[in-house]
Short mmCIF file of C-alpha atoms and ligand atoms in Angstrom, two decimals:
data_model
loop_
_atom_site.label_atom_id
_atom_site.label_comp_id
_atom_site.label_asym_id
_atom_site.label_seq_id
_atom_site.Cartn_x
_atom_site.Cartn_y
_atom_site.Cartn_z
CA UNK A 15 184.45 134.85 -27.63
CA UNK A 16 182.74 135.15 -31.00
CA UNK A 17 184.35 138.30 -32.42
CA UNK A 18 187.74 138.75 -30.75
CA UNK A 19 188.81 141.42 -33.23
CA UNK A 20 185.99 143.88 -32.63
CA UNK A 21 186.56 147.23 -30.96
CA UNK A 22 185.69 147.79 -27.28
CA UNK A 23 182.91 150.19 -28.33
CA UNK A 24 181.22 147.31 -30.14
CA UNK A 25 182.07 144.68 -27.52
CA UNK A 26 180.50 146.85 -24.80
CA UNK A 27 177.19 146.25 -26.57
CA UNK A 28 177.61 142.81 -28.18
CA UNK A 29 180.51 141.09 -26.38
CA UNK A 30 179.45 137.64 -25.17
CA UNK A 31 175.80 138.45 -25.92
CA UNK A 32 173.30 136.67 -28.15
CA UNK A 33 169.50 136.74 -28.25
CA UNK A 34 167.82 134.52 -25.66
CA UNK A 35 167.15 131.21 -27.47
CA UNK A 36 163.49 130.52 -26.57
CA UNK A 37 161.99 133.98 -27.26
CA UNK A 38 164.66 135.90 -29.12
CA UNK A 39 164.72 138.55 -26.37
CA UNK A 40 167.56 140.93 -27.21
CA UNK A 41 168.38 141.62 -23.57
CA UNK A 42 168.92 138.55 -21.37
CA UNK A 43 166.02 137.84 -19.02
CA UNK A 44 166.45 138.32 -15.29
CA UNK A 45 166.68 134.72 -14.16
CA UNK A 46 165.52 135.51 -10.63
CA UNK A 47 165.78 131.99 -9.30
CA UNK A 48 167.83 130.29 -6.64
CA UNK A 49 167.48 126.77 -8.01
CA UNK A 50 166.68 124.77 -11.17
CA UNK A 51 164.49 121.71 -11.71
CA UNK A 52 166.32 118.50 -12.55
CA UNK A 53 164.75 115.92 -14.89
CA UNK A 54 166.26 113.04 -12.95
CA UNK A 55 168.83 112.93 -10.20
CA UNK A 56 171.93 114.69 -11.49
CA UNK A 57 170.31 115.31 -14.90
CA UNK A 58 170.05 119.04 -15.54
CA UNK A 59 170.71 121.71 -18.14
CA UNK A 60 173.97 122.88 -16.63
CA UNK A 61 172.31 124.88 -13.84
CA UNK A 62 171.81 123.52 -10.33
CA UNK A 63 171.93 126.40 -7.88
CA UNK A 64 172.36 130.15 -8.46
CA UNK A 65 175.39 130.66 -6.23
CA UNK A 66 177.16 128.31 -8.63
CA UNK A 67 175.60 129.18 -12.00
CA UNK A 68 173.06 131.75 -13.17
CA UNK A 69 172.40 132.63 -16.83
CA UNK A 70 172.00 136.38 -16.20
CA UNK A 71 175.24 136.53 -14.21
CA UNK A 72 176.98 134.57 -16.96
CA UNK A 73 175.93 137.21 -19.52
CA UNK A 74 177.49 139.93 -17.40
CA UNK A 75 180.65 137.88 -16.94
CA UNK A 76 180.86 137.24 -20.69
CA UNK A 77 180.48 140.95 -21.48
CA UNK A 78 183.29 142.04 -19.16
CA UNK A 79 185.53 139.13 -20.20
CA UNK A 80 185.19 140.15 -23.83
CA UNK A 81 186.01 143.80 -23.04
CA UNK A 82 189.13 143.04 -21.02
CA UNK A 83 190.14 140.48 -23.66
CA UNK A 84 189.66 142.81 -26.63
CA UNK A 85 192.52 142.28 -29.07
CA UNK A 86 194.19 139.64 -26.89
CA UNK A 87 193.54 136.76 -29.28
CA UNK A 88 192.86 134.18 -26.56
CA UNK A 89 189.70 133.43 -24.56
CA UNK A 90 189.16 135.42 -21.37
CA UNK A 91 187.10 134.51 -18.33
CA UNK A 92 185.32 136.55 -15.68
CA UNK A 93 183.80 135.85 -12.26
CA UNK A 94 181.33 138.34 -10.79
CA UNK A 95 181.19 139.17 -7.08
CA UNK A 96 178.91 141.10 -4.76
CA UNK A 97 181.36 144.03 -4.57
CA UNK A 98 184.79 145.12 -5.72
CA UNK A 99 185.98 144.33 -2.21
CA UNK A 100 184.71 140.75 -2.49
CA UNK A 101 186.56 140.45 -5.83
CA UNK A 102 189.72 141.80 -4.16
CA UNK A 103 189.32 139.27 -1.33
CA UNK A 104 188.89 136.39 -3.79
CA UNK A 105 192.32 137.22 -5.23
CA UNK A 106 193.89 137.25 -1.75
CA UNK A 107 192.30 133.85 -1.08
CA UNK A 108 194.50 132.39 -3.84
CA UNK A 109 197.34 132.72 -1.30
CA UNK A 110 198.22 130.95 1.90
CA UNK A 111 199.69 131.97 5.26
CA UNK A 112 203.27 133.23 4.95
CA UNK A 113 202.92 134.36 1.33
CA UNK A 114 204.26 137.80 0.44
CA UNK A 115 202.16 140.35 -1.45
CA UNK A 116 203.73 143.49 -2.90
CA UNK A 117 201.09 146.19 -3.19
CA UNK A 118 201.02 149.76 -4.38
CA UNK A 119 201.01 152.24 -1.50
CA UNK A 120 198.17 154.57 -2.45
CA UNK A 121 195.57 151.96 -3.30
CA UNK A 122 191.86 152.20 -2.59
CA UNK A 123 191.43 152.73 1.18
CA UNK A 124 189.13 149.73 1.52
CA UNK A 125 191.72 147.47 -0.14
CA UNK A 126 194.38 148.78 2.26
CA UNK A 127 192.06 148.07 5.21
CA UNK A 128 191.29 144.57 3.93
CA UNK A 129 194.98 143.74 3.46
CA UNK A 130 196.20 145.15 6.78
CA UNK A 131 193.28 144.20 9.03
CA UNK A 132 191.81 141.02 7.52
CA UNK A 133 194.42 139.14 5.53
CA UNK A 134 197.42 139.90 7.74
CA UNK A 135 195.38 138.19 10.48
CA UNK A 136 195.37 135.09 8.28
CA UNK A 137 199.15 135.24 7.87
CA UNK A 138 199.57 136.99 4.51
CA UNK A 139 202.43 139.49 4.46
CA UNK A 140 202.10 142.82 2.67
CA UNK A 141 204.83 145.15 1.49
CA UNK A 142 203.56 148.55 0.32
CA UNK A 143 205.66 150.37 -2.26
CA UNK A 144 205.43 153.34 -4.59
CA UNK A 145 205.73 151.58 -7.95
CA UNK A 146 206.13 154.93 -9.67
CA UNK A 147 209.31 155.73 -7.71
CA UNK A 148 211.34 152.52 -7.52
CA UNK A 149 212.33 149.99 -10.15
CA UNK A 150 210.42 146.74 -10.59
CA UNK A 151 213.49 144.84 -9.31
CA UNK A 152 213.63 146.87 -6.09
CA UNK A 153 209.87 146.71 -5.59
CA UNK A 154 209.38 142.97 -6.09
CA UNK A 155 211.78 140.74 -4.12
CA UNK A 156 212.36 137.04 -4.76
CA UNK A 157 209.67 134.98 -3.11
CA UNK A 158 206.82 137.40 -3.86
CA UNK A 159 203.61 135.52 -4.64
CA UNK A 160 201.26 138.33 -5.69
CA UNK A 161 201.77 141.84 -7.02
CA UNK A 162 198.72 144.03 -6.44
CA UNK A 163 198.48 147.34 -8.19
CA UNK A 164 196.11 150.05 -9.19
CA UNK A 165 197.00 152.17 -12.16
CA UNK A 166 196.12 154.97 -12.16
CA UNK A 167 196.00 154.98 -8.37
CA UNK A 168 193.38 156.35 -6.08
CA UNK A 169 193.46 159.29 -5.32
CA UNK A 170 196.86 160.53 -6.59
CA UNK A 171 196.44 159.04 -10.07
CA UNK A 172 199.97 157.67 -10.13
CA UNK A 173 200.67 155.44 -13.10
CA UNK A 174 202.65 152.20 -12.83
CA UNK A 175 204.44 150.43 -15.67
CA UNK A 176 202.28 147.31 -15.84
CA UNK A 177 204.42 145.53 -18.47
CA UNK A 178 207.67 146.07 -16.55
CA UNK A 179 206.12 144.99 -13.23
CA UNK A 180 204.56 141.91 -14.84
CA UNK A 181 207.90 140.90 -16.38
CA UNK A 182 209.66 141.18 -13.01
CA UNK A 183 206.80 139.44 -11.16
CA UNK A 184 206.83 136.52 -13.56
CA UNK A 185 210.62 136.26 -13.26
CA UNK A 186 210.25 135.64 -9.50
CA UNK A 187 207.20 133.40 -9.93
CA UNK A 188 204.54 135.87 -8.77
CA UNK A 189 201.21 136.65 -10.38
CA UNK A 190 200.04 140.20 -11.06
CA UNK A 191 196.59 141.57 -10.32
CA UNK A 192 195.62 145.02 -11.59
CA UNK A 193 192.67 146.94 -10.19
CA UNK A 194 191.46 148.53 -13.44
CA UNK A 195 188.48 150.35 -11.92
CA UNK A 196 189.64 153.87 -12.83
CA UNK A 197 190.75 153.30 -16.44
CA UNK A 198 188.14 150.69 -17.48
CA UNK A 199 188.85 148.36 -20.42
CA UNK A 200 187.91 151.20 -22.75
CA UNK A 201 191.21 152.94 -21.95
CA UNK A 202 193.50 150.25 -20.52
CA UNK A 203 193.64 146.46 -20.88
CA UNK A 204 196.13 145.07 -18.33
CA UNK A 205 195.90 141.46 -19.58
CA UNK A 206 197.43 142.62 -22.88
CA UNK A 207 200.24 144.27 -20.88
CA UNK A 208 201.07 141.01 -19.10
CA UNK A 209 198.86 141.08 -15.99
CA UNK A 210 197.39 137.75 -14.89
CA UNK A 211 194.25 139.09 -13.24
CA UNK A 212 192.14 142.21 -13.63
CA UNK A 213 189.88 143.34 -10.82
CA UNK A 214 187.07 145.87 -11.02
CA UNK A 215 184.70 147.52 -8.69
CA UNK A 216 181.83 147.45 -11.21
CA UNK A 217 180.12 149.81 -8.77
CA UNK A 218 182.03 152.57 -10.55
CA UNK A 219 182.38 153.16 -14.31
CA UNK A 220 181.31 149.73 -15.58
CA UNK A 221 177.81 150.04 -14.14
CA UNK A 222 178.11 153.79 -14.30
CA UNK A 223 174.85 154.88 -12.71
CA UNK A 224 175.63 154.77 -8.99
CA UNK A 225 172.83 152.29 -8.34
CA UNK A 226 174.66 148.97 -7.93
CA UNK A 227 177.55 147.63 -5.84
CA UNK A 228 179.52 144.88 -7.57
CA UNK A 229 182.90 143.54 -8.61
CA UNK A 230 184.64 141.16 -10.98
CA UNK A 231 187.88 139.24 -11.49
CA UNK A 232 188.96 138.65 -15.10
CA UNK A 233 191.75 136.44 -16.43
CA UNK A 234 193.01 134.81 -19.62
CA UNK A 235 194.65 132.01 -17.61
CA UNK A 236 192.29 128.97 -17.54
CA UNK A 237 193.92 127.50 -14.41
CA UNK A 238 193.57 130.78 -12.48
CA UNK A 239 189.99 131.06 -13.72
CA UNK A 240 189.17 127.62 -12.29
CA UNK A 241 190.59 128.65 -8.91
CA UNK A 242 188.71 131.97 -8.84
CA UNK A 243 185.50 130.26 -9.94
CA UNK A 244 185.97 127.71 -7.16
CA UNK A 245 186.35 130.56 -4.63
CA UNK A 246 183.34 132.42 -6.08
CA UNK A 247 181.19 129.37 -5.32
CA UNK A 248 182.94 128.15 -2.18
CA UNK A 249 182.98 131.52 -0.39
CA UNK A 250 179.75 132.63 -2.02
CA UNK A 251 180.15 136.42 -2.26
CA UNK A 252 178.09 136.45 -5.46
CA UNK A 253 176.07 139.41 -6.78
CA UNK A 254 172.27 139.47 -6.88
CA UNK A 255 170.73 138.82 -10.26
CA UNK A 256 169.07 142.22 -10.69
CA UNK A 257 172.42 143.83 -9.97
CA UNK A 258 174.01 141.69 -12.70
CA UNK A 259 171.30 142.76 -15.14
CA UNK A 260 171.61 146.45 -14.25
CA UNK A 261 175.39 146.33 -14.61
CA UNK A 262 175.09 144.61 -17.98
CA UNK A 263 172.69 147.35 -19.06
CA UNK A 264 175.09 150.02 -17.83
CA UNK A 265 178.00 148.54 -19.78
CA UNK A 266 176.14 149.10 -23.08
CA UNK A 267 176.95 152.82 -22.85
CA UNK A 268 180.41 152.49 -21.27
CA UNK A 269 182.33 153.72 -24.31
CA UNK A 270 180.24 156.85 -24.90
CA UNK A 271 180.19 157.66 -21.20
CA UNK A 272 183.96 157.36 -20.91
CA UNK A 273 184.49 159.66 -23.87
CA UNK A 274 182.28 162.34 -22.33
CA UNK A 275 183.81 161.88 -18.85
CA UNK A 276 187.20 162.49 -20.43
CA UNK A 277 186.15 165.49 -22.50
CA UNK A 278 184.68 167.14 -19.41
CA UNK A 279 187.64 166.22 -17.18
CA UNK A 280 190.11 167.77 -19.62
CA UNK A 281 188.17 171.03 -19.66
CA UNK A 282 187.88 171.10 -15.86
CA UNK A 283 191.62 170.40 -15.49
CA UNK A 284 192.50 173.24 -17.85
CA UNK A 285 190.25 175.59 -15.88
CA UNK A 286 191.57 174.50 -12.46
CA UNK A 287 195.14 175.11 -13.61
CA UNK A 288 194.24 178.74 -14.26
CA UNK A 289 192.98 179.28 -10.69
CA UNK A 290 195.21 180.88 -8.01
CA UNK A 291 193.44 178.92 -5.21
CA UNK A 292 194.61 175.61 -6.71
CA UNK A 293 198.11 174.48 -5.77
CA UNK A 294 198.32 171.48 -8.05
CA UNK A 295 196.24 169.30 -10.37
CA UNK A 296 196.68 165.58 -11.07
CA UNK A 297 195.41 164.10 -14.35
CA UNK A 298 197.52 161.55 -16.26
CA UNK A 299 196.71 162.95 -19.67
CA UNK A 300 197.91 166.39 -18.60
CA UNK A 301 201.48 167.19 -19.67
CA UNK A 302 202.44 168.21 -16.12
CA UNK A 303 201.61 164.73 -14.74
CA UNK A 304 204.86 163.02 -13.61
CA UNK A 305 204.10 159.83 -15.57
CA UNK A 306 202.43 161.49 -18.54
CA UNK A 307 204.62 159.66 -21.09
CA UNK A 308 204.00 156.26 -19.50
CA UNK A 309 200.26 156.97 -19.28
CA UNK A 310 200.20 157.79 -22.99
CA UNK A 311 202.04 154.60 -23.84
CA UNK A 312 199.98 152.32 -21.65
CA UNK A 313 196.51 153.84 -21.89
CA UNK A 314 194.44 154.98 -24.84
CA UNK A 315 192.59 157.55 -22.76
CA UNK A 316 191.84 158.30 -19.18
CA UNK A 317 188.30 159.25 -18.32
CA UNK A 318 186.93 161.43 -15.59
CA UNK A 319 188.99 161.09 -12.41
CA UNK A 320 190.96 164.15 -11.36
CA UNK A 321 192.54 165.26 -8.11
CA UNK A 322 193.63 168.73 -7.08
CA UNK A 323 195.13 170.29 -4.01
CA UNK A 324 193.64 173.50 -2.70
CA UNK A 325 195.84 176.07 -1.04
CA UNK A 326 194.71 176.45 2.54
CA UNK A 327 193.73 174.09 5.31
CA UNK A 328 191.26 171.25 5.79
CA UNK A 329 188.55 173.75 6.78
CA UNK A 330 188.84 175.58 3.45
CA UNK A 331 188.68 172.29 1.57
CA UNK A 332 185.60 171.32 3.60
CA UNK A 333 183.95 174.67 2.79
CA UNK A 334 184.73 174.12 -0.88
CA UNK A 335 183.18 170.65 -0.99
CA UNK A 336 180.12 171.73 0.97
CA UNK A 337 179.51 174.67 -1.40
CA UNK A 338 179.41 172.52 -4.54
CA UNK A 339 175.91 171.94 -5.85
CA UNK A 340 176.23 170.17 -9.19
CA UNK A 341 179.14 168.13 -7.82
CA UNK A 342 177.58 166.02 -5.08
CA UNK A 343 179.68 165.57 -1.95
CA UNK A 344 179.90 161.79 -1.79
CA UNK A 345 182.27 158.84 -1.78
CA UNK A 346 182.41 156.59 -4.82
CA UNK A 347 183.02 157.58 -8.43
CA UNK A 348 182.38 156.67 -12.02
CA UNK A 349 178.67 157.46 -12.25
CA UNK A 350 177.04 159.78 -14.76
CA UNK A 351 176.76 162.46 -12.06
CA UNK A 352 179.73 164.48 -10.86
CA UNK A 353 180.93 163.69 -7.34
CA UNK A 354 183.48 165.38 -5.15
CA UNK A 355 185.17 164.26 -1.93
CA UNK A 356 188.03 164.84 0.49
CA UNK A 357 190.19 161.68 0.62
CA UNK A 358 191.85 162.59 3.95
CA UNK A 359 188.48 162.84 5.69
CA UNK A 360 186.44 160.36 3.65
CA UNK A 361 187.65 157.52 1.36
CA UNK A 362 191.17 157.39 2.81
CA UNK A 363 190.35 158.17 6.44
CA UNK A 364 191.16 154.53 7.33
CA UNK A 365 194.81 155.16 6.39
CA UNK A 366 196.72 156.49 9.44
CA UNK A 367 197.38 160.30 9.17
CA UNK A 368 201.13 159.82 9.18
CA UNK A 369 201.00 157.29 6.33
CA UNK A 370 198.66 159.65 4.45
CA UNK A 371 201.18 162.46 4.75
CA UNK A 372 204.01 160.21 3.60
CA UNK A 373 202.20 159.13 0.46
CA UNK A 374 201.07 162.66 -0.37
CA UNK A 375 197.38 162.69 0.52
CA UNK A 376 197.29 166.24 1.87
CA UNK A 377 194.37 167.63 3.88
CA UNK A 378 193.56 170.01 1.02
CA UNK A 379 193.46 167.24 -1.58
CA UNK A 380 190.12 167.07 -3.40
CA UNK A 381 189.16 164.17 -5.63
CA UNK A 382 186.54 164.71 -8.28
CA UNK A 383 184.72 162.21 -10.42
CA UNK A 384 183.78 164.40 -13.35
CA UNK A 385 180.39 163.33 -14.69
CA UNK A 386 178.74 163.73 -18.07
CA UNK A 387 176.74 166.90 -17.40
CA UNK A 388 177.31 170.05 -19.49
CA UNK A 389 180.86 171.16 -18.77
CA UNK A 390 179.92 174.84 -18.40
CA UNK A 391 177.64 173.96 -15.49
CA UNK A 392 180.42 171.97 -13.86
CA UNK A 393 182.93 174.80 -14.11
CA UNK A 394 180.40 177.37 -12.89
CA UNK A 395 179.74 175.17 -9.87
CA UNK A 396 183.45 174.85 -9.02
CA UNK A 397 183.92 178.59 -9.45
CA UNK A 398 181.12 179.35 -7.02
CA UNK A 399 182.54 176.84 -4.52
CA UNK A 400 186.01 178.39 -4.74
CA UNK A 401 184.52 181.80 -3.95
CA UNK A 402 182.72 180.29 -0.92
CA UNK A 403 185.87 178.55 0.31
CA UNK A 404 188.18 181.52 -0.15
CA UNK A 405 186.17 184.68 0.63
CA UNK A 406 188.19 187.68 -0.55
C1 PLP B 501 185.40 151.32 -4.97
C2 PLP B 501 186.70 150.68 -5.26
C3 PLP B 501 186.99 149.40 -4.79
C4 PLP B 501 186.05 148.62 -3.89
O1 PLP B 501 184.88 148.27 -4.57
P1 PLP B 501 183.45 148.13 -3.83
O2 PLP B 501 182.55 147.78 -4.96
O3 PLP B 501 183.14 149.42 -3.18
O4 PLP B 501 183.60 147.04 -2.83
C5 PLP B 501 188.20 148.84 -5.15
N1 PLP B 501 189.09 149.51 -5.91
C6 PLP B 501 188.84 150.75 -6.37
C7 PLP B 501 189.86 151.45 -7.20
C8 PLP B 501 187.64 151.37 -6.06
O5 PLP B 501 187.41 152.63 -6.49
#
């Protein structure tokens, strides 16, 4: 990393980037090639085959590595994957049959499905806990090999104490992976808090335009990097080159997007709290959030993800979502456009109803990814939808 002391706002644009050497092109070319000519057998310029190395993908990896490593003072490394799920799977592949993973209990539904229906088949053992409720010692028993956490979580936006969990994990010889998709490196840098690996679905805020599916694993540990890089090539779940280029382009505006997402989310939260139809609002930077103090200590901001529970049943919540016009009813999050969804019926439908109830994903729970439109239009849209959902 050339400028390890620069701010994330600057690194989002310049981190790991330099003009292309032959033409001076400011943006890296799209090296749309599967293979590279060799001058003689085994004599090449460091590129043999694009599953293994591609210059455009490397630029994306360097950009995200520099963002997650901002202020860390040591080199960071990143491997890009074809989706956040592929990045999640690469981390599980570090383990072997019999190994114990301690995971947060309201993680992304697709991660839960992958753990319980793919990797348990291969002999990994998962223990799901609410890190916000029990101590690190209780949560992470001796013999744990991997601690997997999201903070803030999806969709209840619970915050976990990354530094405390990392200290306990390291004391029992486990590594810690943090899914940092919601916070982004603009607002939270888990490696600096002691995490060993950071995972992103770049599909969300990092790309930011809802037009690419991708993922990454980032680390400051050279030995872990070598193992992840081996898996990236050996399993081969690599992203396409255009997707790398688009994501790199999206990252240029990450800092300004996050600031606007947050400004809008704060205004929407304040408005929702004034509404009688709304039972409860979750947003870590709101003083009523149960881990507000921890969130303030651990994060420098939050961004645009909010959840709120409507009074009334699933049908009312469905009417509400269907009546939104500026907020598009869709899964996913983190794009410039506002999205809204019902976790119980959509993103978290793969979690059994009883487990959903236990972890607090009520039928009336609505998750919103607040976009960067004009906030007055967003609030007007929600107001109209509330009237449609609760006539009289
Ligand atoms: C979307 C998401 C994933 C999965 O990423 P894909 O790119 O959809 O495979 C993992 N974690 C979180 C928090 C997500 O929001």
